C-alpha atoms as an extended CHARMM CRD file, in Angstrom:
* protein
*
        91  EXT
         1         1  SER       CA             91.8300000000       80.5590000000      110.9020000000  PROA      1               0.0000000000
         2         2  LYS       CA             95.3720000000       79.2270000000      110.2980000000  PROA      2               0.0000000000
         3         3  ALA       CA             98.5550000000       77.3780000000      111.6090000000  PROA      3               0.0000000000
         4         4  LEU       CA            101.2450000000       78.2270000000      110.2310000000  PROA      4               0.0000000000
         5         5  CYS       CA            104.5670000000       75.7770000000      110.1570000000  PROA      5               0.0000000000
         6         6  ARG       CA            108.3400000000       77.8130000000      109.5480000000  PROA      6               0.0000000000
         7         7  ASN       CA            110.1900000000       74.5950000000      109.2710000000  PROA      7               0.0000000000
         8         8  LEU       CA            113.8750000000       74.2050000000      107.7820000000  PROA      8               0.0000000000
         9         9  PRO       CA            114.2450000000       71.9810000000      105.7320000000  PROA      9               0.0000000000
        10        10  ALA       CA            114.6460000000       68.3000000000      106.7570000000  PROA      10              0.0000000000
        11        11  GLY       CA            117.4730000000       67.1670000000      104.6720000000  PROA      11              0.0000000000
        12        12  ILE       CA            119.6010000000       70.1920000000      105.1110000000  PROA      12              0.0000000000
        13        13  LEU       CA            119.8160000000       69.6470000000      108.9270000000  PROA      13              0.0000000000
        14        14  ARG       CA            121.4700000000       65.9810000000      111.1770000000  PROA      14              0.0000000000
        15        15  SER       CA            119.3570000000       66.1020000000      114.1000000000  PROA      15              0.0000000000
        16        16  VAL       CA            116.2210000000       68.1430000000      113.6910000000  PROA      16              0.0000000000
        17        17  ALA       CA            113.5940000000       69.2040000000      116.0080000000  PROA      17              0.0000000000
        18        18  PHE       CA            110.1270000000       68.8220000000      114.1970000000  PROA      18              0.0000000000
        19        19  GLU       CA            107.2390000000       71.7360000000      115.2060000000  PROA      19              0.0000000000
        20        20  VAL       CA            104.1040000000       69.7820000000      115.4340000000  PROA      20              0.0000000000
        21        21  THR       CA            100.9940000000       71.6720000000      114.9030000000  PROA      21              0.0000000000
        22        22  GLU       CA             97.4950000000       70.6350000000      115.4960000000  PROA      22              0.0000000000
        23        23  LYS       CA             94.3820000000       71.9570000000      114.1370000000  PROA      23              0.0000000000
        24        24  GLN       CA             90.6730000000       70.6580000000      114.2960000000  PROA      24              0.0000000000
        25        25  LEU       CA             90.3680000000       70.8390000000      109.9030000000  PROA      25              0.0000000000
        26        26  SER       CA             86.6290000000       71.9910000000      109.1330000000  PROA      26              0.0000000000
        27        27  ASP       CA             84.3290000000       71.8460000000      105.3050000000  PROA      27              0.0000000000
        28        28  GLY       CA             85.7970000000       74.0570000000      103.2480000000  PROA      28              0.0000000000
        29        29  ASP       CA             89.8050000000       74.0640000000      105.0520000000  PROA      29              0.0000000000
        30        30  ILE       CA             92.4360000000       74.7100000000      102.7540000000  PROA      30              0.0000000000
        31        31  ILE       CA             95.9820000000       72.9540000000      103.7340000000  PROA      31              0.0000000000
        32        32  VAL       CA             98.9270000000       73.8440000000      101.0770000000  PROA      32              0.0000000000
        33        33  MET       CA            102.3290000000       72.3770000000      101.4360000000  PROA      33              0.0000000000
        34        34  VAL       CA            105.5660000000       74.2470000000       99.2210000000  PROA      34              0.0000000000
        35        35  SER       CA            108.7940000000       73.5350000000       98.8960000000  PROA      35              0.0000000000
        36        36  ASP       CA            111.9000000000       75.4110000000      100.7610000000  PROA      36              0.0000000000
        37        37  GLY       CA            112.4950000000       76.3040000000       96.9490000000  PROA      37              0.0000000000
        38        38  ALA       CA            109.1110000000       77.8650000000       96.2100000000  PROA      38              0.0000000000
        39        39  ILE       CA            109.2480000000       80.4480000000       98.9350000000  PROA      39              0.0000000000
        40        40  TYR       CA            112.3340000000       83.2150000000       98.3380000000  PROA      40              0.0000000000
        41        41  GLU       CA            113.0180000000       86.9980000000       98.7650000000  PROA      41              0.0000000000
        42        42  ASP       CA            110.0930000000       88.7390000000       96.3690000000  PROA      42              0.0000000000
        43        43  SER       CA            108.1560000000       85.6180000000       96.2330000000  PROA      43              0.0000000000
        44        44  ILE       CA            104.0450000000       86.2070000000       96.5310000000  PROA      44              0.0000000000
        45        45  SER       CA            102.0280000000       85.5390000000       98.9340000000  PROA      45              0.0000000000
        46        46  VAL       CA            101.4020000000       81.5640000000       98.5730000000  PROA      46              0.0000000000
        47        47  GLU       CA             98.1940000000       82.7910000000      101.1820000000  PROA      47              0.0000000000
        48        48  GLU       CA             97.0330000000       85.4980000000       99.7590000000  PROA      48              0.0000000000
        49        49  LEU       CA             96.6700000000       83.4890000000       96.5110000000  PROA      49              0.0000000000
        50        50  THR       CA             94.9120000000       80.4870000000       98.2160000000  PROA      50              0.0000000000
        51        51  LYS       CA             92.6900000000       83.1860000000       99.7660000000  PROA      51              0.0000000000
        52        52  ASP       CA             92.2160000000       84.5160000000       96.1920000000  PROA      52              0.0000000000
        53        53  HSD       CA             91.3580000000       81.5530000000       95.0660000000  PROA      53              0.0000000000
        54        54  GLN       CA             89.9570000000       79.5320000000       97.9040000000  PROA      54              0.0000000000
        55        55  ASN       CA             86.4430000000       78.6450000000       95.4300000000  PROA      55              0.0000000000
        56        56  GLU       CA             88.4980000000       76.5690000000       92.7650000000  PROA      56              0.0000000000
        57        57  ASN       CA             89.7370000000       73.2340000000       93.3290000000  PROA      57              0.0000000000
        58        58  ALA       CA             92.9080000000       71.7580000000       94.8280000000  PROA      58              0.0000000000
        59        59  GLN       CA             94.1750000000       71.0710000000       91.5850000000  PROA      59              0.0000000000
        60        60  LYS       CA             93.5250000000       74.7560000000       89.8450000000  PROA      60              0.0000000000
        61        61  ILE       CA             94.7010000000       76.3370000000       93.4170000000  PROA      61              0.0000000000
        62        62  SER       CA             98.0570000000       74.2520000000       93.3860000000  PROA      62              0.0000000000
        63        63  ASP       CA             98.3420000000       74.9110000000       89.4310000000  PROA      63              0.0000000000
        64        64  ILE       CA             97.5690000000       79.3380000000       89.8440000000  PROA      64              0.0000000000
        65        65  ILE       CA             99.9930000000       78.9770000000       93.3160000000  PROA      65              0.0000000000
        66        66  LEU       CA            103.0020000000       76.8540000000       91.0290000000  PROA      66              0.0000000000
        67        67  GLN       CA            102.8420000000       79.0980000000       87.6650000000  PROA      67              0.0000000000
        68        68  SER       CA            103.0760000000       82.3840000000       89.9740000000  PROA      68              0.0000000000
        69        69  LEU       CA            105.6380000000       80.9280000000       92.1130000000  PROA      69              0.0000000000
        70        70  VAL       CA            107.7980000000       79.9830000000       88.6270000000  PROA      70              0.0000000000
        71        71  SER       CA            106.8780000000       82.9490000000       86.5430000000  PROA      71              0.0000000000
        72        72  GLY       CA            107.3220000000       85.7090000000       89.5840000000  PROA      72              0.0000000000
        73        73  ARG       CA            111.4320000000       84.3980000000       90.3760000000  PROA      73              0.0000000000
        74        74  ALA       CA            113.3370000000       87.1100000000       89.3920000000  PROA      74              0.0000000000
        75        75  ASP       CA            116.3250000000       86.7070000000       91.2920000000  PROA      75              0.0000000000
        76        76  GLY       CA            118.1830000000       83.9180000000       88.6980000000  PROA      76              0.0000000000
        77        77  HSD       CA            118.0500000000       80.8000000000       91.1030000000  PROA      77              0.0000000000
        78        78  ASP       CA            116.7170000000       77.9670000000       89.6750000000  PROA      78              0.0000000000
        79        79  ASP       CA            115.5820000000       76.0350000000       92.1290000000  PROA      79              0.0000000000
        80        80  ASP       CA            113.1240000000       72.5860000000       92.8590000000  PROA      80              0.0000000000
        81        81  VAL       CA            109.6040000000       73.6720000000       93.4220000000  PROA      81              0.0000000000
        82        82  THR       CA            106.9560000000       71.6400000000       94.7050000000  PROA      82              0.0000000000
        83        83  VAL       CA            103.0650000000       72.4630000000       95.7910000000  PROA      83              0.0000000000
        84        84  ILE       CA            100.5960000000       70.2020000000       97.4840000000  PROA      84              0.0000000000
        85        85  VAL       CA             97.2670000000       71.6630000000       98.0480000000  PROA      85              0.0000000000
        86        86  LEU       CA             93.8170000000       69.5220000000      100.0540000000  PROA      86              0.0000000000
        87        87  LYS       CA             90.7110000000       70.5900000000      100.2960000000  PROA      87              0.0000000000
        88        88  CYS       CA             88.6290000000       68.9240000000      103.1670000000  PROA      88              0.0000000000
        89        89  LYS       CA             85.4770000000       68.7010000000      101.9320000000  PROA      89              0.0000000000
        90        90  TYR       CA             82.4500000000       67.4280000000      104.6070000000  PROA      90              0.0000000000
        91        91  ASN       CA             81.4320000000       63.5150000000      103.5820000000  PROA      91              0.0000000000
């Protein structure tokens, strides 16, 4: 199952009540965090990209998401994009 947090960027508001989500993680779960510059009106679905490449390592998934988001942007707005991918592995 998935948990999504959809807060506004913390830096744009003075007093923010952050959304908190608790979830028990399991082997194989993938956590993806992107900066606000990564999501725009016609951006490709980060969730779909992650599902399509879930068997890759975390670095490869991050690279694919970053490249897809940056190359797909056609609205003329240039923004910083940060992507972090964590894969849970039973140890």
